[in-house]
CSV table of C-alpha atoms in Angstrom, one decimal:
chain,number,residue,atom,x,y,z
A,246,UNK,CA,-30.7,-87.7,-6.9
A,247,UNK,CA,-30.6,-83.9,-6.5
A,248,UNK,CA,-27.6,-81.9,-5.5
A,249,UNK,CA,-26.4,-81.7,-2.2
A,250,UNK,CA,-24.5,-79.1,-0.2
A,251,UNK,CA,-21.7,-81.4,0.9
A,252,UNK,CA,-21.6,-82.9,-2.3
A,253,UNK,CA,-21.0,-79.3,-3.2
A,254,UNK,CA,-18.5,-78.9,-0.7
A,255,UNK,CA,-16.3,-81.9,-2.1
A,256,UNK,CA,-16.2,-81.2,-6.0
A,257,UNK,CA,-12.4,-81.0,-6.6
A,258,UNK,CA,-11.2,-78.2,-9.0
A,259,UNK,CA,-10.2,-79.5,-12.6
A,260,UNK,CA,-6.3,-79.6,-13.4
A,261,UNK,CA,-7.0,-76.8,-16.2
A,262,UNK,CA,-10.3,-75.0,-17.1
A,263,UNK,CA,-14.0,-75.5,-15.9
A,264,UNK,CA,-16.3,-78.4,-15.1
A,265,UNK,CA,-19.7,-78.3,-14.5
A,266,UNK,CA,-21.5,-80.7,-12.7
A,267,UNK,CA,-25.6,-80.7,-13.1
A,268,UNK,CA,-28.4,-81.4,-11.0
A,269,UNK,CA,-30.2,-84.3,-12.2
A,270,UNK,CA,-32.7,-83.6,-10.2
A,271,UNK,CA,-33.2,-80.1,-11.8
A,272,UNK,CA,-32.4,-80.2,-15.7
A,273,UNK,CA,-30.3,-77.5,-17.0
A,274,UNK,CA,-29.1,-76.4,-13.1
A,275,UNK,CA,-26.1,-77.1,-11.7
A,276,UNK,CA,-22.3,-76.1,-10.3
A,277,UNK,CA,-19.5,-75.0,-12.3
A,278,UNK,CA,-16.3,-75.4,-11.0
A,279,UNK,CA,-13.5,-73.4,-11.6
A,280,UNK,CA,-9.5,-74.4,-12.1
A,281,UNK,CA,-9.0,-72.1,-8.9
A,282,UNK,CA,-11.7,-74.0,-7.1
A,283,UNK,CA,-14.7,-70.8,-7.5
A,284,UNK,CA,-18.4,-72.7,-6.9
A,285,UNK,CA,-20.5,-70.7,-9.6
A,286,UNK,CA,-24.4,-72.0,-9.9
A,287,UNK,CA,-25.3,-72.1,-13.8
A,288,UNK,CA,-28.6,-72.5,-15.5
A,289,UNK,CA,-29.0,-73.4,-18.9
A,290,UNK,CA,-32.5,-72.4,-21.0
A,291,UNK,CA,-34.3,-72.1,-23.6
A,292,UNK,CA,-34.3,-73.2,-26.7
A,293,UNK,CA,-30.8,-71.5,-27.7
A,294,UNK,CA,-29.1,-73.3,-24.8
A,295,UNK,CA,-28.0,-70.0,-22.9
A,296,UNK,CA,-26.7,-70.3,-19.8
A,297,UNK,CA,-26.9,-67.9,-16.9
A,298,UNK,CA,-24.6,-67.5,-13.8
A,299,UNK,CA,-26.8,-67.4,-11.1
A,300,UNK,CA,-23.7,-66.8,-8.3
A,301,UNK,CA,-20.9,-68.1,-6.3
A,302,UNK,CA,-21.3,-70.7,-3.4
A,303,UNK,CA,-21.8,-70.0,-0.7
A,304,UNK,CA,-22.5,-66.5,-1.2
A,305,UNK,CA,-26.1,-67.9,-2.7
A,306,UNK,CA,-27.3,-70.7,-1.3
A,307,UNK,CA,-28.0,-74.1,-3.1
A,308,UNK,CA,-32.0,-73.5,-2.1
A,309,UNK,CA,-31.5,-70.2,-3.5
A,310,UNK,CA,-30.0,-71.0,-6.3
A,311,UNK,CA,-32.4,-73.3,-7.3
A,312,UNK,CA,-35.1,-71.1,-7.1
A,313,UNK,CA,-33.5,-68.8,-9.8
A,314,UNK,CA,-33.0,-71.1,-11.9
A,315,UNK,CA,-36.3,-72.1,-12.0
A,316,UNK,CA,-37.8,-68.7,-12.3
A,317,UNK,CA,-35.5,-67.7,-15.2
A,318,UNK,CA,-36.4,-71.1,-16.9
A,319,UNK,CA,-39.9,-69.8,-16.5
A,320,UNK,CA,-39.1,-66.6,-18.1
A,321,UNK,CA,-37.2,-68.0,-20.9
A,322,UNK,CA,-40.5,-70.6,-21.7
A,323,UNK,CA,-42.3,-67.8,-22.3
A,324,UNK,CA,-39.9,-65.7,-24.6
A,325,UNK,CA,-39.7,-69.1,-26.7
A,326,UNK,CA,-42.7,-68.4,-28.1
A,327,UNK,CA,-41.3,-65.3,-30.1
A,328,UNK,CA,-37.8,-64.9,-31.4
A,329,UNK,CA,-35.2,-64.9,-29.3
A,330,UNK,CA,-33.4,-62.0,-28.8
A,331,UNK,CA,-29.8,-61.2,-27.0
A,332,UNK,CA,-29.9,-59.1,-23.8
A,333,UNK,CA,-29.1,-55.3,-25.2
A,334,UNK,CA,-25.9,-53.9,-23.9
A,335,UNK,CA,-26.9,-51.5,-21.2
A,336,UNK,CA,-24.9,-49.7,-18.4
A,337,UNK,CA,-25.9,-50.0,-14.4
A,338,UNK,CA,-25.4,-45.7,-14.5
A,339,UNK,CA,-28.1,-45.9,-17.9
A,340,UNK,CA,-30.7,-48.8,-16.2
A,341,UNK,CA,-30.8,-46.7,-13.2
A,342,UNK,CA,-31.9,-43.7,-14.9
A,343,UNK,CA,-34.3,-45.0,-16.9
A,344,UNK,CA,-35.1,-47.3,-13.6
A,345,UNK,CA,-36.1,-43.8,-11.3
A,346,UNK,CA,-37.7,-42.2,-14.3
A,347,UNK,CA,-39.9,-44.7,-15.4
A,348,UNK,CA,-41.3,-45.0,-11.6
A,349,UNK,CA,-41.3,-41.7,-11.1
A,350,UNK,CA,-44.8,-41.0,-12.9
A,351,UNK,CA,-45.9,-43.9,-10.6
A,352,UNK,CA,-44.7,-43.1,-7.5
A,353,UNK,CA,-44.7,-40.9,-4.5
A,354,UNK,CA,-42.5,-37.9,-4.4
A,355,UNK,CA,-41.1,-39.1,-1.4
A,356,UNK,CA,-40.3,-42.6,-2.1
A,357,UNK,CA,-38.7,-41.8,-5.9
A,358,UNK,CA,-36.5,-39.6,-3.9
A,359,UNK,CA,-34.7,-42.0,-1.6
A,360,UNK,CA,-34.9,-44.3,-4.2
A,361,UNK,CA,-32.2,-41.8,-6.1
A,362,UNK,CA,-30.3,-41.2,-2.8
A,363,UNK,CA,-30.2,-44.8,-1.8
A,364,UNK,CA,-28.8,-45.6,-5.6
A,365,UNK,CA,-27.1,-42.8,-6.2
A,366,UNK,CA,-25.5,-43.0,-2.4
A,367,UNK,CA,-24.3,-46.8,-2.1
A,368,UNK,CA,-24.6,-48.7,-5.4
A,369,UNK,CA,-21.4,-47.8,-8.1
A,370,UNK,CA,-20.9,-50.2,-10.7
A,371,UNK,CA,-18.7,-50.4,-13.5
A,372,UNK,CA,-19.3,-51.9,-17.1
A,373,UNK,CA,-22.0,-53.4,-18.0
A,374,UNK,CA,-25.5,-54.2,-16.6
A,375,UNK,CA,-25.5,-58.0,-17.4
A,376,UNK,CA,-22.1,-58.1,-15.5
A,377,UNK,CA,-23.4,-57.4,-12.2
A,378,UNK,CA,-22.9,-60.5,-9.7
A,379,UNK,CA,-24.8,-60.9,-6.4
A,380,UNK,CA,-21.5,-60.7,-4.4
A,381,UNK,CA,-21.1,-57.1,-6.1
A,382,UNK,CA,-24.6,-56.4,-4.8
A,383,UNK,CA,-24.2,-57.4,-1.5
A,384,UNK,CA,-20.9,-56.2,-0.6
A,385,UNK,CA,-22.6,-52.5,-0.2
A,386,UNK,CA,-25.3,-53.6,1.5
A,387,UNK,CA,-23.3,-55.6,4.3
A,388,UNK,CA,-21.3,-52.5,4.7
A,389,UNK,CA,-24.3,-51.2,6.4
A,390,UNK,CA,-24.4,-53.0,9.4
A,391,UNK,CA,-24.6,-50.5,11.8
A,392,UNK,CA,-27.0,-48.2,10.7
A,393,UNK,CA,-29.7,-51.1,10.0
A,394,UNK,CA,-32.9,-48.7,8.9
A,395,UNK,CA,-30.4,-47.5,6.0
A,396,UNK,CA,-29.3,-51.4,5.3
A,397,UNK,CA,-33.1,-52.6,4.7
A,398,UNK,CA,-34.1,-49.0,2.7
A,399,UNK,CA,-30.9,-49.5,0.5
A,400,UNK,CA,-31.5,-53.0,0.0
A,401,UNK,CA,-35.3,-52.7,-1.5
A,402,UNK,CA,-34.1,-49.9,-3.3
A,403,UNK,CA,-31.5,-52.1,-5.3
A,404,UNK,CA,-34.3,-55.0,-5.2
A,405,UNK,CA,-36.8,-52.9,-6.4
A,406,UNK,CA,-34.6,-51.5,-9.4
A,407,UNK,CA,-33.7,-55.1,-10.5
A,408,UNK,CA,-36.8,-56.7,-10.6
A,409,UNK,CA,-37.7,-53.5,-13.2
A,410,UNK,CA,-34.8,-54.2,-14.9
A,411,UNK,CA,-35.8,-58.2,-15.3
A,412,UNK,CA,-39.4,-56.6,-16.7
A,413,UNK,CA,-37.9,-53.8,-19.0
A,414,UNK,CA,-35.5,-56.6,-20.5
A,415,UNK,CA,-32.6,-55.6,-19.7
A,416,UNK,CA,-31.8,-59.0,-17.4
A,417,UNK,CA,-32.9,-62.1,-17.5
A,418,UNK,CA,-32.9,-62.8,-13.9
A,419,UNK,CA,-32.5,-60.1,-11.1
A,420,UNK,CA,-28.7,-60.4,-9.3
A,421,UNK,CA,-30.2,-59.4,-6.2
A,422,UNK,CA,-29.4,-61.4,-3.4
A,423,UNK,CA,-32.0,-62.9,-1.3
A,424,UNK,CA,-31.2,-61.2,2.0
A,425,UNK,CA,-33.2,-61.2,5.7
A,426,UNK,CA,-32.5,-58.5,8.0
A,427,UNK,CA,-33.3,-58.8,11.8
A,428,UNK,CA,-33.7,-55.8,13.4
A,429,UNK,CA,-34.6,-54.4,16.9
A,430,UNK,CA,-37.8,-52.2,17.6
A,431,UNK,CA,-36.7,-49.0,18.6
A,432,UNK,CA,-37.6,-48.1,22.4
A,433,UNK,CA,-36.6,-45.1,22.9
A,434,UNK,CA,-38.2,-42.6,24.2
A,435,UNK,CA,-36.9,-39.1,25.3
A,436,UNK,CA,-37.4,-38.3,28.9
A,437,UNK,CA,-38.4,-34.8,29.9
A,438,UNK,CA,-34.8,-33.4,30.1
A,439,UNK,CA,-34.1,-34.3,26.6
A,440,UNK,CA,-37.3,-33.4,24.8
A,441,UNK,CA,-36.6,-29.8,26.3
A,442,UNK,CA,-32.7,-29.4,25.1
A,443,UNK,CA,-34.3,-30.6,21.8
A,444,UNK,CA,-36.8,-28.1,21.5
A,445,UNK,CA,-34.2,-25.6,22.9
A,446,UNK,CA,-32.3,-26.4,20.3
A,447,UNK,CA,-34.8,-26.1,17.9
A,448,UNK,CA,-35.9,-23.1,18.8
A,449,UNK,CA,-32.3,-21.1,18.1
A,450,UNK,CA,-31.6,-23.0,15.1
A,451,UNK,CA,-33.8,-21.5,12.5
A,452,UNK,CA,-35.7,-22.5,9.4
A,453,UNK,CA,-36.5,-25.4,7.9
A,454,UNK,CA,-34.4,-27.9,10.2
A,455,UNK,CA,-35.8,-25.8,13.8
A,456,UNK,CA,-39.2,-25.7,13.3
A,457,UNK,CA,-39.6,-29.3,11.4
A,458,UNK,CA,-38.1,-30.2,14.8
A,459,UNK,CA,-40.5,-28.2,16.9
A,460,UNK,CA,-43.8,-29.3,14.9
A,461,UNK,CA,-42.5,-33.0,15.0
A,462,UNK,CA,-42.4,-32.9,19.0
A,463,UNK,CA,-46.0,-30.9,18.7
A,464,UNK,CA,-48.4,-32.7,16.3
A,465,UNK,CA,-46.6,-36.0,17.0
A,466,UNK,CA,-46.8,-36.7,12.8
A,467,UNK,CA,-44.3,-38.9,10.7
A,468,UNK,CA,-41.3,-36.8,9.3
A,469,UNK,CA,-42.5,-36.7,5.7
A,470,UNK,CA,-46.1,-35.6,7.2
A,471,UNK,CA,-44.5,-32.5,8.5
A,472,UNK,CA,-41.8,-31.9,5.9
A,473,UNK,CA,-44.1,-32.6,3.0
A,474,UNK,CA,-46.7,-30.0,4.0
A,475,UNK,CA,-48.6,-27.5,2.0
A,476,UNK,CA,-50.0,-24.5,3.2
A,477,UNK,CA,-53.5,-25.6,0.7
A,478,UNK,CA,-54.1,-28.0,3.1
A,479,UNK,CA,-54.4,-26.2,6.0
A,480,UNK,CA,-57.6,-24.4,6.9
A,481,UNK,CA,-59.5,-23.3,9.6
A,482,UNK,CA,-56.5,-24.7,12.1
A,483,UNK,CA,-57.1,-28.0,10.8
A,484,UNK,CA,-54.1,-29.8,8.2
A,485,UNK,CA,-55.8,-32.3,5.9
A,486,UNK,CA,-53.8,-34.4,4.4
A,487,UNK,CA,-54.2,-35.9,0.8
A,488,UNK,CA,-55.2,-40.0,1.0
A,489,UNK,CA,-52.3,-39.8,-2.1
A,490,UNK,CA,-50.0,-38.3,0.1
A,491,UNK,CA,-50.3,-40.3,3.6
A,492,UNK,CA,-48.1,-43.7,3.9
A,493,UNK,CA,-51.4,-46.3,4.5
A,494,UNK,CA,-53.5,-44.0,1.5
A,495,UNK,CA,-56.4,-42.7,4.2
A,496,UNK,CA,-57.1,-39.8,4.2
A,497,UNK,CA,-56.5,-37.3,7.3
A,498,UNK,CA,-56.9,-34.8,9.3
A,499,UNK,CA,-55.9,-33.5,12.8
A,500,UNK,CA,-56.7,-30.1,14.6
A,501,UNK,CA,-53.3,-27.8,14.7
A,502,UNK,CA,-52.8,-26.2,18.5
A,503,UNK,CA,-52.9,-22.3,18.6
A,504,UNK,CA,-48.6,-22.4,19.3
A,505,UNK,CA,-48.2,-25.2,16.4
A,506,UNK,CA,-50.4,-22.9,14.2
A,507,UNK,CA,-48.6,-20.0,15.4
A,508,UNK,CA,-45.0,-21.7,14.0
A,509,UNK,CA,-46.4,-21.8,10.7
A,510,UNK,CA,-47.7,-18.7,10.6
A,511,UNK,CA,-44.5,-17.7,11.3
A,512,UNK,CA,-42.9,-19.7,8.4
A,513,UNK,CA,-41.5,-17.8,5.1
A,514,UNK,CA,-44.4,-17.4,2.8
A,515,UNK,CA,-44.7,-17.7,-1.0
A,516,UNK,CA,-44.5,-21.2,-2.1
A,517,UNK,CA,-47.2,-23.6,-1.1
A,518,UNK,CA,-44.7,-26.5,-0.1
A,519,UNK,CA,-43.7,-25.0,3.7
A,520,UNK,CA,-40.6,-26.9,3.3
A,521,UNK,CA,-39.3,-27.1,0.0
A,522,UNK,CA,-35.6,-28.0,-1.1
A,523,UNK,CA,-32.8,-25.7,-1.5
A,524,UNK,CA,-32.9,-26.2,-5.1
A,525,UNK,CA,-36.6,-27.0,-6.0
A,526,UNK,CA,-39.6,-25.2,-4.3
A,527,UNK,CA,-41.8,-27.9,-5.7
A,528,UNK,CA,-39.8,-30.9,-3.9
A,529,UNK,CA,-39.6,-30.8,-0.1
A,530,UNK,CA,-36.1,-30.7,2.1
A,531,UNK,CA,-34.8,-33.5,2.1
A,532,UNK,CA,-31.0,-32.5,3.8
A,533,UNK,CA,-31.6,-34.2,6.9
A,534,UNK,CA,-28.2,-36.3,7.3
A,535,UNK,CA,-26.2,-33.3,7.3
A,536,UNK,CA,-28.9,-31.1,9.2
A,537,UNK,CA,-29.1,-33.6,12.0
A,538,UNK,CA,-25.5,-33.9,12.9
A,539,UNK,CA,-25.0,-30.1,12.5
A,540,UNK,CA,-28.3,-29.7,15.0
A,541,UNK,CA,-27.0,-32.9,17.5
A,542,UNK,CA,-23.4,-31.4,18.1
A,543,UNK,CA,-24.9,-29.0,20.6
A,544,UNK,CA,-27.0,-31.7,21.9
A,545,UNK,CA,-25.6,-33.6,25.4
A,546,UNK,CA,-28.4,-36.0,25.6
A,547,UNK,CA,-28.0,-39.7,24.1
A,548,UNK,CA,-28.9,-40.4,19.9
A,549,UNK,CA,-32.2,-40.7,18.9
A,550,UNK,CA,-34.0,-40.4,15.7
A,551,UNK,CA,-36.5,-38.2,14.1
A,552,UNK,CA,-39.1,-41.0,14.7
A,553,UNK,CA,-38.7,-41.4,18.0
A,554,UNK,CA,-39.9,-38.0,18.8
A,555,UNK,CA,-43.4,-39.4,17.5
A,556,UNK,CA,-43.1,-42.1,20.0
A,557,UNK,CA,-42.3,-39.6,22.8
A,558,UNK,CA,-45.2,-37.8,21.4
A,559,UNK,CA,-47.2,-41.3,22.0
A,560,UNK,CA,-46.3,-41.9,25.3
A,561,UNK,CA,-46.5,-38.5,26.5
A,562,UNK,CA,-50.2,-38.5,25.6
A,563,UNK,CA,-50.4,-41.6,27.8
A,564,UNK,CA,-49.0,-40.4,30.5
A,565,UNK,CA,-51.8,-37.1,29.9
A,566,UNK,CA,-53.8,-39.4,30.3
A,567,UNK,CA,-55.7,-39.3,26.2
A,568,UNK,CA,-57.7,-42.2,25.4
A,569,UNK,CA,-55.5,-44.5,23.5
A,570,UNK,CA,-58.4,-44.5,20.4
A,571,UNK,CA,-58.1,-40.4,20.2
A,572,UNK,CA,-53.6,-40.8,20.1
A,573,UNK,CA,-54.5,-43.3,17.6
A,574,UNK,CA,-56.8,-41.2,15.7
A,575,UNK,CA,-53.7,-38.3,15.9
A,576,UNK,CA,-50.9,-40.6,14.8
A,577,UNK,CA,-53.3,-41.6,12.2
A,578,UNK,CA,-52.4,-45.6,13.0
A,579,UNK,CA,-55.2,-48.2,11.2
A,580,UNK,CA,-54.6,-51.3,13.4
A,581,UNK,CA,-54.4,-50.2,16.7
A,582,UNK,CA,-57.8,-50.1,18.9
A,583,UNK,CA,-60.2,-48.7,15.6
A,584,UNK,CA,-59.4,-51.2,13.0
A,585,UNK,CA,-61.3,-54.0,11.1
A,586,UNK,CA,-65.0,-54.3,11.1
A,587,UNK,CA,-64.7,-51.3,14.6
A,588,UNK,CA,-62.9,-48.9,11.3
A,589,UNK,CA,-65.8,-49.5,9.3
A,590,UNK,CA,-68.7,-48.5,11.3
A,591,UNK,CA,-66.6,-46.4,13.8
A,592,UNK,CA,-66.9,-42.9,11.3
A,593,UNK,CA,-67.0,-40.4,14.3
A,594,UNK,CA,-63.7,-37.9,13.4
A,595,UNK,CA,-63.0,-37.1,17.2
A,596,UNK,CA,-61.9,-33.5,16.0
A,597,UNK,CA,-62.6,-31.9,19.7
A,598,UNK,CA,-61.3,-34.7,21.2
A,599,UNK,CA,-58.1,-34.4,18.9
A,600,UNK,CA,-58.4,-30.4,20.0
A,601,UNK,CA,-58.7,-31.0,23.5
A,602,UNK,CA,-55.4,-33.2,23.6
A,603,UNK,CA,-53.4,-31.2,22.0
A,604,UNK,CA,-54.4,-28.7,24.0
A,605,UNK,CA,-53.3,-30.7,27.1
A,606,UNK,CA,-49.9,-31.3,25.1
A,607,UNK,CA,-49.1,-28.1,24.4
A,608,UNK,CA,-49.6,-26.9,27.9
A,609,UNK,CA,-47.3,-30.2,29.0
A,610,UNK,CA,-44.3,-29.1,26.6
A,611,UNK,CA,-44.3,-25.5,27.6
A,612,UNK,CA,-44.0,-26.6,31.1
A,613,UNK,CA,-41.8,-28.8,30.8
A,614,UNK,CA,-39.1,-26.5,28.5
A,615,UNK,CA,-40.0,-23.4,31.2
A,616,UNK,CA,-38.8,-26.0,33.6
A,617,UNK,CA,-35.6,-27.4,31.9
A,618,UNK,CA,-34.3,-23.9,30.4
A,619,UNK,CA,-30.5,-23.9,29.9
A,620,UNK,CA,-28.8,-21.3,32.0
A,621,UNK,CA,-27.6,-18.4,30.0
């Protein structure tokens, strides 16, 4: 009869030492118990007899566990078949290194750089690689509680990094804990008091923070849309965005409105990248922790994010009245009302429809900022 978690629960500590108690209903898996009464799940493979810790109970779950050990008896079944080698001695500092440039070359620009913040940012180890328990793992990531966006990014980054690790050789099962996250879709949505301190705000606070702001709020695009654009791809009043580039790999396109057209015009010129990093021209600004509290100290109006300007941008366009298909088309979304067998056969662009409601949203935010000016 397999393991149980209350039989877990009432294995008694040994006098001196460690015991182990095994799973008969999973050869090689089981418990070890500690002389200070630690709950450690083992797995023992291959044809040397290694055994792995696979972490404490109840940090890791008997399910869990169990599932480890059955994936790192897979692994090991396979690397019988050549000669078996030891793990090499390799540092968390050195596997993360190689880890970020490794997927660099395969990766987008924007995703291998909060990779390196999120590591680099939250994850500090000590000694060696191999060492790393799932408690050691987790203990960062809980520390993120409040800010749950942050949480769930750091957490695939550390995923993400371990499961390469597993594939390069460097483990022989990833330590990362199988975590779930429940989180609450954002609502919020600025009324027309705040959007106007915002782009107030914006508007005195100067390059590239102010008008990344102000083109957000315009053009209603993602923040690495705006931040990662390149004067090449703007032409004729029209940005056309790489399918490389764009987060679901389509390509697109959107008409610019004469005053968002006008801000970039008005942007330094030189480089192609119209934001680029203090330090690299070839890799776009990427200070937005500090830029945003500097640029929200000034602000009296309740937190938001970045992201939810796009979904003011959204609902503004409702309320304009814009058919839901044409926002759609703007926001460049691929499973809202166009999607499926209506995406294939639906090729139509809806450029002048695009034009027409930005138009109509341009006219709508200078209104509503004319209206809301602070008093001087």
């Amino acid at each position: 009869m397999s393991l149980t978690d209350l039989q877990i629960k009432r294995l008694k500590a040994p006098e001196r030492g460690q015991k182990t108690y095994y799973d008969p209903g999973l050869p090689g898996f089981g418990v070890r118990v500690s002389q200070g009464g630690a709950k450690t799940f083992v797995v023992v493979y291959g044809k040397g007899r290694r055994r792995q810790s696979l972490g404490r109970y109840p940090d890791v779950s008997l399910s869990e566990a169990r599932i480890l050990a059955k994936r790192a008896q897979a692994d090991i079944a396979l690397d019988d078949l050549t000669p078996s080698q030891d793990l090499p001695e390799v540092s968390f500092e050195t596997a993360r290194d190689k880890f970020l440039a490794d997927t660099e070359a395969r990766t987008k620009t924007r995703t291998i750089d909060e990779y390196r913040r999120l590591l680099h940012r939250h994850f500090h180890f000590s000694g060696s690689l191999q060492e790393l328990t799932r408690d050691q793992i987790a203990r960062p990531i809980e520390t993120l509680r409040a800010t749950p966006s942050e949480q769930q990014h750091a957490f695939v980054a550390i995923r993400t990094m371990m499961n390469w690790c597993v594939r390069r050789g460097y483990l022989h099962v990833s330590p990362a804990p199988a975590l779930t996250f429940k989180s609450k879709p954002r609502e919020r949505v600025l009324n027309d008091i705040e959007l106007a301190a915002v782009w107030h705000r914006a508007e005195g606070y100067g390059w590239p923070y102010g008008p990344i702001v102000q083109l957000l709020i315009l053009t209603g695009q993602r923040r690495g849309e705006i931040v990662g654009l390149r004067s090449s791809w703007i032409e004729d009043q029209m940005i056309r965005y790489p399918s490389e580039f764009v987060k679901n790999q389509r390509p697109h396109s959107i008409p610019l409105g004469d005053w968002a057209m006008s801000i970039i015009e008005d942007l330094p010129e030189g480089i192609d990248l119209l934001f680029p990093s203090r330090l690299d021209d070839e890799k776009p600004f990427i200070g937005f922790s500090k830029a945003k509290v500097a640029f929200d100290r000034e602000l009296a109006i309740a937190p938001y994010t970045l992201h939810d300007l796009r979904r003011t941008f959204s609902s503004t366009m409702a309320k304009l009245g814009t058919p839901i298909h044409v926002t759609e088309k703007m926001l460049n979304h691929v499973s809202g009302t166009i999607s499926g067998v209506a995406a294939v056969y639906n090729r139509h662009a809806y450029i002048e429809e695009m034009k027409e409601a930005y138009a109509s949203h341009e006219a709508h935010i200078r209104s509503l900022i004319e209206m809301h000016r602070p008093e001087s």
